[in-house]
CSV table of C-alpha atoms and ligand atoms in Angstrom, one decimal:
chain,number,residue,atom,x,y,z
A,1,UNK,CA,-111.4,-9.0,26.4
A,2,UNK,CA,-109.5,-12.5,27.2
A,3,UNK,CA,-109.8,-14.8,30.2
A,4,UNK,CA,-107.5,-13.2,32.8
A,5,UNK,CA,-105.7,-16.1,34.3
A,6,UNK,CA,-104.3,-14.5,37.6
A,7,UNK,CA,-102.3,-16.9,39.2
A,8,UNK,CA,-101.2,-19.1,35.4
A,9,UNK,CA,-98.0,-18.5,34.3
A,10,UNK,CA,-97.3,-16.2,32.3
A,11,UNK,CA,-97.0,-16.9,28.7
A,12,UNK,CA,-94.9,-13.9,27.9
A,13,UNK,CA,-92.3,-12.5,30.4
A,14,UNK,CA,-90.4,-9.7,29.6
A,15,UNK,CA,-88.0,-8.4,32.0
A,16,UNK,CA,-85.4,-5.3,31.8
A,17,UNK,CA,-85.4,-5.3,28.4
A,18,UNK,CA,-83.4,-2.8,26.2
A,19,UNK,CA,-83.6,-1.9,22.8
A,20,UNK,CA,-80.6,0.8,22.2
A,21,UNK,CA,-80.1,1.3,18.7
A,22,UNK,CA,-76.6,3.2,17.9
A,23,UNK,CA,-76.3,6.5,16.3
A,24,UNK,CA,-73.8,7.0,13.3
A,25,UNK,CA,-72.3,10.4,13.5
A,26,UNK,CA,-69.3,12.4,12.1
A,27,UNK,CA,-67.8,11.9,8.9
A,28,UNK,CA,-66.8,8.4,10.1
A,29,UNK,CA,-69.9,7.3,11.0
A,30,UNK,CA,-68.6,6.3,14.5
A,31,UNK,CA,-71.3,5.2,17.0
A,32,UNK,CA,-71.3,7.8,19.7
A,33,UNK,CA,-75.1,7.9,20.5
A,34,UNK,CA,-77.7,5.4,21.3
A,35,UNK,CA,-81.4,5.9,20.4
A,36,UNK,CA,-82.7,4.1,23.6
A,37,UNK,CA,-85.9,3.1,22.1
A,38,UNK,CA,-86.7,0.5,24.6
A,39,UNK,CA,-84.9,1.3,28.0
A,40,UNK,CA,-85.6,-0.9,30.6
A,41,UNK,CA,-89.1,-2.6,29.8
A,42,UNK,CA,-90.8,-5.1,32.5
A,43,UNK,CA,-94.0,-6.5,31.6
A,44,UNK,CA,-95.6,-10.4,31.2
A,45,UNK,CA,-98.8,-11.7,29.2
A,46,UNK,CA,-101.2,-14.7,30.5
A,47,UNK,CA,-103.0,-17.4,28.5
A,48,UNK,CA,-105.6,-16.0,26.9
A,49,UNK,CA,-105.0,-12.3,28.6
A,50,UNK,CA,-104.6,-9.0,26.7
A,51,UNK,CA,-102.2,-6.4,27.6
A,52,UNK,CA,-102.7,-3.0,26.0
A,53,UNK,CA,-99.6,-1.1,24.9
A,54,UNK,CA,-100.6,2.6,24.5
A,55,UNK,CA,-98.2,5.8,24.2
A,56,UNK,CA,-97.6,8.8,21.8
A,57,UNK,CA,-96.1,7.6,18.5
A,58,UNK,CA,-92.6,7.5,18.5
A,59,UNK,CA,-92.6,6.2,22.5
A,60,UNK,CA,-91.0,2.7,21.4
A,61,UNK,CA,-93.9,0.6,21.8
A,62,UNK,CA,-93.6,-1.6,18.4
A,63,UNK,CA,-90.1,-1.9,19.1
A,64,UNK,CA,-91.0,-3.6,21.7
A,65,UNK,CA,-93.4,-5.6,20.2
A,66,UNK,CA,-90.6,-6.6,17.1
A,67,UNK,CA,-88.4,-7.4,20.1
A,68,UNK,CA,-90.7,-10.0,21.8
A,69,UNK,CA,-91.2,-11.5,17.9
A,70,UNK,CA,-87.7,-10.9,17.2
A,71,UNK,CA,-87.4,-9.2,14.2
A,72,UNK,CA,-84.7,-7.1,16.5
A,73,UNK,CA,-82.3,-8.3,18.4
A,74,UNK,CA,-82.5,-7.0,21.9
A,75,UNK,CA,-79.5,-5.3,23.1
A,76,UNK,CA,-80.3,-6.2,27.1
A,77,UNK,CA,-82.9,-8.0,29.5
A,78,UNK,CA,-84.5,-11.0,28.7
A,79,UNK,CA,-87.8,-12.3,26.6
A,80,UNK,CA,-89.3,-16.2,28.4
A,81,UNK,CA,-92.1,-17.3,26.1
A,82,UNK,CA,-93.6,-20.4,27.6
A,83,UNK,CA,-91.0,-21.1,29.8
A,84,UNK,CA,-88.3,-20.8,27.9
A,85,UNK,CA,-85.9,-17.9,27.1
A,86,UNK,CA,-86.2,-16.5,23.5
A,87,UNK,CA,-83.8,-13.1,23.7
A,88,UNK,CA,-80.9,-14.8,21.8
A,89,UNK,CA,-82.3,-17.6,19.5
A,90,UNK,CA,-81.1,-17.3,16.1
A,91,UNK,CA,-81.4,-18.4,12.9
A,92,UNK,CA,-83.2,-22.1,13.0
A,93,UNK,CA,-84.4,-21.6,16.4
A,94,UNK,CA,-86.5,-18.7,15.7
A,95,UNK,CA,-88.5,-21.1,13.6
A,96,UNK,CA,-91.3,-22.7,16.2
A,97,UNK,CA,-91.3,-19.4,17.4
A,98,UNK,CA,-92.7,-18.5,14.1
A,99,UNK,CA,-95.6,-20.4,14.3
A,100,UNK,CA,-96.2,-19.5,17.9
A,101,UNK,CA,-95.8,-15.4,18.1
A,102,UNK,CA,-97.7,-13.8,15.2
A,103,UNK,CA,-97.8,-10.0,14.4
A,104,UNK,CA,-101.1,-7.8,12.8
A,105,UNK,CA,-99.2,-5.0,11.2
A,106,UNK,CA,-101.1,-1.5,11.0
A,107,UNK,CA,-101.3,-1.0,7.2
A,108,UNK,CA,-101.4,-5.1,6.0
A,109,UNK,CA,-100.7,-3.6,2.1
A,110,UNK,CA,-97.0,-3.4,3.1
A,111,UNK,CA,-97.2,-6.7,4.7
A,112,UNK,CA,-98.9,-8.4,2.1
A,113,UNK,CA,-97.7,-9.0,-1.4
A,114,UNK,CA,-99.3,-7.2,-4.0
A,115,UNK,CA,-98.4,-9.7,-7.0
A,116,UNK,CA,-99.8,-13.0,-4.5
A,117,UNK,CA,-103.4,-13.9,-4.5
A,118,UNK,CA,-104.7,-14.3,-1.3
A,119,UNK,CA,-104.6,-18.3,-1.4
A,120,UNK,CA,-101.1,-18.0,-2.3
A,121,UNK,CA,-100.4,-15.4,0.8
A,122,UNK,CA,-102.5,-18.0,3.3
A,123,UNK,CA,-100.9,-21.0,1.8
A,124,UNK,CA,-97.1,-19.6,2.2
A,125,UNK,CA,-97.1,-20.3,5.9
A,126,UNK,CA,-98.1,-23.8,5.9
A,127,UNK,CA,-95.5,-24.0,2.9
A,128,UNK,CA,-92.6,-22.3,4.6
A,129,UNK,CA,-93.1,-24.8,7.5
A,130,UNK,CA,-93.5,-28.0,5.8
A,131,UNK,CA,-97.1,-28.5,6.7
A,132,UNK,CA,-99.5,-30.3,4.9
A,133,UNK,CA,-99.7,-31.4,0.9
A,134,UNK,CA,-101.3,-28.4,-1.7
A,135,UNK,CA,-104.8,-29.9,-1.4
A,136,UNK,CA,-104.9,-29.8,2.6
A,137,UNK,CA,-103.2,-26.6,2.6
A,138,UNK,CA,-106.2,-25.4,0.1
A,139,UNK,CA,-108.7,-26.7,2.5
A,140,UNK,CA,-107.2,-24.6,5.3
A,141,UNK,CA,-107.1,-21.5,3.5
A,142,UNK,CA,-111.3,-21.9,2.9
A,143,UNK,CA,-111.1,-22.6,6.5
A,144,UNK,CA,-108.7,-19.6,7.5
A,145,UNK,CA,-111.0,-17.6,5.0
A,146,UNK,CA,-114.5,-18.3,6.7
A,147,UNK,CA,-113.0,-17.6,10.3
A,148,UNK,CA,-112.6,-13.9,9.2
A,149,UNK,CA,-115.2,-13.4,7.7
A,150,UNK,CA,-114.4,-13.2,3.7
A,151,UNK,CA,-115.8,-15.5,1.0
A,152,UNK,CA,-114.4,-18.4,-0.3
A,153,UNK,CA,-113.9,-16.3,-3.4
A,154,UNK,CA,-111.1,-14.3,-1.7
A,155,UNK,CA,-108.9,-16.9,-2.5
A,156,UNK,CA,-108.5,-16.2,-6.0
A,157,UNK,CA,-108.0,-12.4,-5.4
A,158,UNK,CA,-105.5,-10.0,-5.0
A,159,UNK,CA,-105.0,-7.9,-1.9
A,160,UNK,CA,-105.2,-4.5,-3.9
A,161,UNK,CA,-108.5,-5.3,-5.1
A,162,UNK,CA,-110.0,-5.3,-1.3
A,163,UNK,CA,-111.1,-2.6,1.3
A,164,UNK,CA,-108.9,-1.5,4.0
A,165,UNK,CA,-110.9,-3.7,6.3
A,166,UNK,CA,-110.9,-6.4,4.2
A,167,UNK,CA,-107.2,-6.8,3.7
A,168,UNK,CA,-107.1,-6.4,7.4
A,169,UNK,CA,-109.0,-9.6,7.8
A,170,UNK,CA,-106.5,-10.8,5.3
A,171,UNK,CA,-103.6,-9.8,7.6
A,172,UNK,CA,-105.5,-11.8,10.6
A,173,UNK,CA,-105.8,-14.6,8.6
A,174,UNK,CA,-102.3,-15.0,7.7
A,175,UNK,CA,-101.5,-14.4,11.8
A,176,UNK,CA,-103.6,-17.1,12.9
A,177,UNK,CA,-102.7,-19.8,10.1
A,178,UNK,CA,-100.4,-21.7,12.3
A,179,UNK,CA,-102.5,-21.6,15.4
A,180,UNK,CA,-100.2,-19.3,17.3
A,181,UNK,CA,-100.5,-18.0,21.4
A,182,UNK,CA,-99.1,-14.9,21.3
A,183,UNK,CA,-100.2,-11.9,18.2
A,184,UNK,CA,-98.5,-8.9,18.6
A,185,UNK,CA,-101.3,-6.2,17.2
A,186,UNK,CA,-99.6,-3.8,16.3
A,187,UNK,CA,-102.1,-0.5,15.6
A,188,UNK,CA,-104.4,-2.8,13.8
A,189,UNK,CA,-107.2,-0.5,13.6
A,190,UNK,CA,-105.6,2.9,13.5
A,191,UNK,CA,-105.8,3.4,9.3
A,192,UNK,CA,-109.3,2.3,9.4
A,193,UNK,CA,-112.6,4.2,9.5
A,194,UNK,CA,-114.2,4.1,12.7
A,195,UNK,CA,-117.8,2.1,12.0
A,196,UNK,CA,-114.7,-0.5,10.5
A,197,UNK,CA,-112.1,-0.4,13.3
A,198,UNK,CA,-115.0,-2.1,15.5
A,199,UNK,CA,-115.9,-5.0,13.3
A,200,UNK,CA,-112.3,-5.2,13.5
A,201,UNK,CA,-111.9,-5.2,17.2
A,202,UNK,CA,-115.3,-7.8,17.7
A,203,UNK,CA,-114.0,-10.5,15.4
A,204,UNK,CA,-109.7,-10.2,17.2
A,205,UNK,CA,-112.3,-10.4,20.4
A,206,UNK,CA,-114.1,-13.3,18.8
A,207,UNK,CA,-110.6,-15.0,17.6
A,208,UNK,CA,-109.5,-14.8,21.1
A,209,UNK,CA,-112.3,-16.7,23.0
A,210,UNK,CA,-112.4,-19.2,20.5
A,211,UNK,CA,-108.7,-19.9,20.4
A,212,UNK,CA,-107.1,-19.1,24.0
A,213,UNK,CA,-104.7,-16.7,22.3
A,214,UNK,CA,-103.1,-14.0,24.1
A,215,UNK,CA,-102.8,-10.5,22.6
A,216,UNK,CA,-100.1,-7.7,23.1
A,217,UNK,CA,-102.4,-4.8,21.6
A,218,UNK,CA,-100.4,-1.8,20.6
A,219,UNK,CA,-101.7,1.6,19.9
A,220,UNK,CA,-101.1,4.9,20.0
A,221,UNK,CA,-104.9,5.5,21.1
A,222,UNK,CA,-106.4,4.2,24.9
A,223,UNK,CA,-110.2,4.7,23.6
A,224,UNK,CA,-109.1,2.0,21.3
A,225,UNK,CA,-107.4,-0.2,23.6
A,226,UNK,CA,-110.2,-0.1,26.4
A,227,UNK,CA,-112.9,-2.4,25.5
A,228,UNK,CA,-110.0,-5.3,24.3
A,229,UNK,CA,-107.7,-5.1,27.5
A,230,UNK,CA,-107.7,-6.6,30.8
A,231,UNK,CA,-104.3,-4.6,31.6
A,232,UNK,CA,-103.7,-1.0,30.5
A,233,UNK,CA,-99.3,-0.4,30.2
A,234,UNK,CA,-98.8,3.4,29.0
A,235,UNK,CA,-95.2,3.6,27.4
A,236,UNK,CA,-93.6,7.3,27.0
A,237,UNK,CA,-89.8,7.3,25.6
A,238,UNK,CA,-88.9,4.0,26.1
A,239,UNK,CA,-90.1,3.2,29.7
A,240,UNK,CA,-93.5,1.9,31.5
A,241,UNK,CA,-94.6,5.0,33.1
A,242,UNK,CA,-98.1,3.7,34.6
A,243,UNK,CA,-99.9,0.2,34.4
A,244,UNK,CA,-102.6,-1.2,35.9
A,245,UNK,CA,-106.0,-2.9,35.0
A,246,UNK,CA,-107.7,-1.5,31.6
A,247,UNK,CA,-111.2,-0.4,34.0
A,248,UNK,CA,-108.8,1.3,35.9
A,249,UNK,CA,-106.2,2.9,34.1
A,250,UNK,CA,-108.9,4.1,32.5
A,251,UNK,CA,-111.3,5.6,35.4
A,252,UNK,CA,-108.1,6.2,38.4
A,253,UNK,CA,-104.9,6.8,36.6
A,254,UNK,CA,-102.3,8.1,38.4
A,255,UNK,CA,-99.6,9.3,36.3
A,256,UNK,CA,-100.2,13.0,34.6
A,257,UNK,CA,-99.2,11.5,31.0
A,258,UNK,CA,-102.0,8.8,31.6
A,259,UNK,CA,-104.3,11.6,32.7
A,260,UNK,CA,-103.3,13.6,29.7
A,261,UNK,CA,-104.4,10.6,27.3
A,262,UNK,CA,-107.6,10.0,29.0
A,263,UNK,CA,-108.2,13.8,28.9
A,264,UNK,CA,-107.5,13.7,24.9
A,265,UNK,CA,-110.0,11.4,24.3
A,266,UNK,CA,-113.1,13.2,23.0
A,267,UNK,CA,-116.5,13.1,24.8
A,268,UNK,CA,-119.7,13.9,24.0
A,269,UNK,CA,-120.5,15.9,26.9
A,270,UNK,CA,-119.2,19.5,26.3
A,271,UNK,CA,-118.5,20.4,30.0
A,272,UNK,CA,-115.6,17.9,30.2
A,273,UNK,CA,-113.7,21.0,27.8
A,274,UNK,CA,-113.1,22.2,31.1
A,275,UNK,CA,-111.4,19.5,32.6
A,276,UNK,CA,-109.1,18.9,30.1
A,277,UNK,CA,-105.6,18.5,30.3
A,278,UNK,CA,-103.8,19.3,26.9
A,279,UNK,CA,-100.0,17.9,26.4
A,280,UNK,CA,-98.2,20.4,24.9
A,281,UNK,CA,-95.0,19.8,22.6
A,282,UNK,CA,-93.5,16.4,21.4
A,283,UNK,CA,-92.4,13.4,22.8
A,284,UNK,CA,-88.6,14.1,23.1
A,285,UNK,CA,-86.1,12.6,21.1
A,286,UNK,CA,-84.9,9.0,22.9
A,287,UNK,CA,-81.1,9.8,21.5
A,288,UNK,CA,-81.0,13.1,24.2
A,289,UNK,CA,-83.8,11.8,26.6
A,290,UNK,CA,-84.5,14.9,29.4
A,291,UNK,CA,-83.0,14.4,32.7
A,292,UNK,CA,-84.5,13.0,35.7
A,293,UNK,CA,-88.3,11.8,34.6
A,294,UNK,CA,-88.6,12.1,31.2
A,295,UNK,CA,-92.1,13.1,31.4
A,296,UNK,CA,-90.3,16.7,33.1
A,297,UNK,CA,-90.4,19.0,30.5
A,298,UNK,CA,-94.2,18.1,29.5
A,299,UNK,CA,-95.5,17.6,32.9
A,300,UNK,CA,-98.2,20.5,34.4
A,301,UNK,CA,-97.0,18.9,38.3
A,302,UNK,CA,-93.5,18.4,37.9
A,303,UNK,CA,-91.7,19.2,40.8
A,304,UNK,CA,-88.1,20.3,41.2
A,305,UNK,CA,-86.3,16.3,41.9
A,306,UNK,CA,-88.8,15.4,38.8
A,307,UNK,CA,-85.5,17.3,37.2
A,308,UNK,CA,-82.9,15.5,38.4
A,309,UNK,CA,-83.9,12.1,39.7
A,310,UNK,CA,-85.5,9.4,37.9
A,311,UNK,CA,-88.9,7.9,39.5
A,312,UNK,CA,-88.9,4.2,39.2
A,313,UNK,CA,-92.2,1.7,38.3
A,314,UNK,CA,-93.3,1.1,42.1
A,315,UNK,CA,-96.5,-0.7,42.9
A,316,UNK,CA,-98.8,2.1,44.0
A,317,UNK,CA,-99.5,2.0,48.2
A,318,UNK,CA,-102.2,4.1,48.3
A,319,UNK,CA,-105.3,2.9,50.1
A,320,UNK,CA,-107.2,2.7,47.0
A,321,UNK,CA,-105.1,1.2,44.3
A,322,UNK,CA,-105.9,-1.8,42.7
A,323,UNK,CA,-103.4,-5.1,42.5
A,324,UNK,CA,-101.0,-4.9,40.0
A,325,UNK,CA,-101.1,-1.0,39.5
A,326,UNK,CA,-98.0,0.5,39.4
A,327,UNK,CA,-96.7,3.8,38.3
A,328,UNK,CA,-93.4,5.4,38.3
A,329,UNK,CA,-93.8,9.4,39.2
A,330,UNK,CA,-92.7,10.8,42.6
A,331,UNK,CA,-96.2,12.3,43.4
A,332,UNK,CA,-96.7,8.7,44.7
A,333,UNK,CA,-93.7,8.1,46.9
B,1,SF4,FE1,-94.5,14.8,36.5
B,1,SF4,FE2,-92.6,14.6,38.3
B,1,SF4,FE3,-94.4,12.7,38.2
B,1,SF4,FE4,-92.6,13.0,36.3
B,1,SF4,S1,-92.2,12.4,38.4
B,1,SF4,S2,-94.7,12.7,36.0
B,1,SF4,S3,-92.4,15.2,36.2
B,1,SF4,S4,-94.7,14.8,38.8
């Protein structure tokens, strides 16, 4: 977990943002639907700080993280990295923000290539940006390659002849090679075995002190997310439905879809069967979204204005909350 900086500024700020991708339709493939993947998004990241991103797969969370690397162009709202406003840079002026915003995909075979060896992989950063001549950009790659954890041996390698967890380290050190603030870890763990996924998750811990960087950790899991975050956001079909520190998101959420991932996660204690709260049926499609709160047609206290009107992401009044929770359900007018 990062060094919450509660009053710094923030590094990331996203506000209102929109991702609405259009639907072709008809045999003239004319646009008459939007998949609103991201629909509305508010959220901000401190120096050092890490904001868990958790919801069902297929709830647009790494759409929003490919916007705030942009790898998509958003289609409303507004990114500020560092001060400065990101949503429309193109071409040339993504560059620095290369080096600054890195991403930790969650399989790194598709992100790596297969006929590169790993000194070639690590190397092609510094290449790409002009930085450094072949015998300094060799002495990083040892460097890049002790920080994870692999042996200097790795270098010569290719990434199919490594362990999942190995060619996740891989994947790390390719993200941090330029010194960046901001990775976008995207599932990092999820295709990993468990007694793995924690090395994992101790040396991005590790990275983090040692380098100030500031993490946007999305997954699909909030067991996984808990120990790494000092803010808990839960996504479901485009929108922030709850967020709120990760201790208590995790011990006082408010929202039933929150409560429903909590209650998913397993414990060893077979009393809590009892207590749990199952979600039934799939996250809806974002192209024909359900009226009113989304959350309606899943929810076991919806209400009939859950139907009709839309709750908004409100700080929660009640005696008891914590700063900075919010949550957007009208069980908490
Ligand atoms: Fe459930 Fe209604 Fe709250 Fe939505 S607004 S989460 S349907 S109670």
């Amino acid at each position: 977990m990062g060094q919450t900086e509660g009053n710094a500024s923030p590094l990331l700020e996203v506000r209102d943002l929109r991702m609405h991708f259009p639907v072709k339709e008809g045999i003239f493939l004319r646009t008459g639907k939007y998949n609103k993947a991201v629909d509305g998004v508010s959220l901000h990241i401190a120096p050092g700080e890490t904001l868990g991103l958790v919801g069902e797969s297929g709830c647009g969370k790494s759409t929003l993280g490919r916007c705030v690397t942009r790898l998509y162009n958003p289609t409303g709202g507004q990114i500020l990295f560092d001060g400065h406003d990101i949503t429309h840079l193109k071409g040339r002026e993504l560059k620095p923000l290369r080096q600054d915003i890195q991403m930790i995909f969650q399989d790194p075979m598709e992100s790596l290539n297969s006929r590169h060896t790993v000194g070639d992989i690590l190397s092609e950063p510094f290449i790409i940006h002009k930085i450094g001549n072949r015998k300094a950009r060799q002495k990083r790659v040892l460097e890049l390659l002790e920080i994870v954890g692999l042996p200097a041996r790795s270098a010569t390698r290719y990434p199919f002849e490594f362990s999942g967890g190995q060619r996740q380290r891989i994947g790390i050190a390719r993200a941090i090679a330029l010194n960046p603030k901001l990775i976008i870890c995207d599932e990092p763990v999820s295709a990993l075995d468990v007694s793995i996924q924690s090395q994992i998750m101790n040396l991005l811990i590790d990275l983090q002190k040692e380098f100030n960087l500031s993490y946007l950790f999305i997954a699909h899991d909030l067991a996984v997310v808990k120990h790494v975050s000092d803010r808990i956001a839960i996504m479901y079909l485009g929108k922030l439905v709850e967020e709120g520190p990760g201790q208590t998101i995790y011990e006082k959420a408010r929202h039933p879809y929150t409560q429903s991932l909590i209650s998913a996660i397993p414990i060893p204690d077979p009393r809590h069967h009892l207590q749990r709260q199952v979600l039934v049926g799939d996250v809806p499609s974002p192209i024909n979204p359900p009226s009113g709160c989304a959350f309606h047609p899943r929810c076991p206290k919806v209400m009939d204005e859950c139907r009709s009107n839309t709750p908004r992401l409100l700080p929660l009044k009640e005696a008891d909350a914590e700063p900075g929770q919010q949550v957007s359900c009208f069980l908490y007018k």
